[in-house]
Every structure is written in structure tokens, then in C-alpha cells.
Amino acid sequence: MPVNYVLVERPNPLDSAVPRKCYAQAKASGSIHLKQLSKNMAARCTVTSSDILAVLDALKQEIVKHSSALGIAPAHQLFDAIKIEKNDKGRPARSFGDYTVTIDKSFIPQGVELIEML
């Protein structure tokens, strides 16, 4: 699936005297529901779409705010802070309540704010 993009000119947030640079920015070509996204992901791995949907549902409840427009930490470092465990491993998951989500705030670097939405 091709990714469409546009070029966006942006200033250096650390030094406004430097000339602006052009960056590629992905251009949305539509939307997809979490249920369809989980099915697409499950088709490419061994995890079930129900498990993926539960994880995606849990992650959409967390908002990360960086103090810099370019970001403070890479996404993989922030995802390492989130641990999702199935409560009863002997039964299939049927809802978000079948999982426990914990966030180790020691993984969240200074300058990054984690806003938990309920």
C-alpha cells in the first residue's frame, strides 16, 4: 500500500536563526476502524484480532504530550512503559476488562507528560 505525502517546511525549534527545512509528512487517505485494523494485523501474525483489539483499545486511552514539537522520546521507548496482561489466561478475552494495563512511569522521560483518559 503506497504512502502519500506532502512536503512541509518547518523551522528548527532549537534555533530559529537556521534556515527552515522541508520534511515529508504523511497524508491521510481515509480512516480505518479499530476492529478492521485489528483484523488486518491478525492476518499477518499469530495474535488473534480480539487480543489486538483489546491492546489497541487500551492504548487509545493514553495520550502522550511532549514539551518539544519534535518530541522528546521515540515511540518504542514510550511503548516499553505500557504493560498489558490478560487477567485469566485460561479463558478467551471478551472485553477490555479482561486485561490489566499498567504503566511504569520510570520509563517516561522528563519533558514527556502522560495523560490518562478514563
XYZ file of C-alpha atoms in Angstrom:
118
model
C 0.000 0.000 0.000
C 1.637 3.275 -1.077
C 2.030 6.125 1.356
C 1.136 9.571 0.025
C 2.951 12.526 1.496
C 3.343 16.272 1.192
C 6.415 18.393 1.856
C 6.090 20.715 4.834
C 8.558 23.488 5.608
C 9.397 23.697 9.312
C 11.724 25.803 11.452
C 14.315 24.381 13.794
C 12.642 24.621 17.252
C 16.026 24.911 18.965
C 17.458 27.634 16.713
C 15.133 29.975 14.829
C 18.078 31.626 13.031
C 18.789 28.498 10.975
C 17.046 28.260 7.593
C 13.802 26.282 7.515
C 13.926 22.692 6.213
C 11.397 20.634 4.272
C 10.109 17.401 5.789
C 7.854 14.686 4.409
C 4.510 14.473 6.189
C 2.198 11.506 5.653
C -1.098 12.456 4.080
C -4.213 10.698 5.340
C -6.036 8.814 2.631
C -9.005 7.753 4.716
C -9.754 6.210 8.051
C -9.996 2.726 9.451
C -11.906 1.470 12.466
C -10.007 -0.278 15.244
C -11.881 -3.517 14.556
C -10.735 -3.587 10.910
C -7.206 -2.590 11.902
C -7.055 -5.478 14.394
C -8.222 -7.918 11.693
C -5.569 -6.633 9.273
C -2.859 -7.028 11.913
C -4.045 -10.502 12.960
C -3.825 -11.676 9.351
C -0.071 -11.011 9.472
C 0.832 -12.572 12.820
C -0.122 -15.271 15.316
C -2.056 -12.983 17.674
C -5.857 -13.040 17.447
C -7.798 -9.985 16.329
C -9.600 -9.945 19.718
C -6.299 -9.670 21.575
C -5.045 -6.953 19.218
C -8.324 -5.051 19.550
C -8.039 -5.140 23.351
C -4.497 -3.753 23.192
C -5.470 -1.023 20.699
C -8.431 -0.095 22.863
C -6.162 0.164 25.896
C -3.614 2.300 24.063
C -6.149 4.798 22.769
C -6.850 5.711 26.390
C -3.323 7.089 26.871
C -2.242 10.447 25.448
C 1.421 11.405 25.372
C 2.337 15.098 25.353
C 5.906 16.163 24.597
C 7.332 19.513 25.701
C 9.004 19.851 22.272
C 7.212 19.921 18.919
C 9.720 17.367 17.591
C 9.160 15.028 20.521
C 11.360 14.060 23.429
C 11.367 10.259 23.219
C 10.889 7.705 20.433
C 7.599 5.793 20.392
C 9.226 2.424 21.174
C 10.605 3.835 24.431
C 7.144 5.035 25.453
C 5.509 1.722 24.493
C 8.017 -0.076 26.743
C 6.375 1.713 29.687
C 2.992 0.115 28.980
C 2.411 -3.458 30.129
C -0.814 -5.252 29.199
C -1.597 -8.604 30.793
C -4.542 -10.912 30.346
C -6.270 -11.497 33.697
C -7.388 -15.105 33.108
C -5.081 -16.856 30.665
C -7.351 -19.905 30.563
C -10.344 -18.087 29.052
C -10.718 -16.090 25.834
C -10.764 -12.320 26.228
C -14.131 -10.745 25.504
C -13.678 -7.168 26.685
C -11.167 -4.597 27.836
C -11.928 -5.617 31.414
C -10.292 -8.990 30.716
C -6.916 -7.206 30.666
C -4.894 -5.257 33.207
C -2.957 -2.265 31.898
C -0.102 -0.887 33.992
C 2.235 1.977 33.186
C 5.742 2.080 34.610
C 6.294 5.828 34.866
C 10.041 5.339 35.372
C 10.196 4.670 31.594
C 8.643 8.080 30.822
C 11.460 10.622 30.327
C 11.462 14.148 31.713
C 9.667 16.519 29.336
C 7.022 13.931 28.432
C 3.619 14.057 30.097
C 1.357 11.015 30.126
C -2.320 11.944 30.259
C -4.538 9.024 31.242
C -8.044 9.260 29.802
C -10.823 7.362 31.557
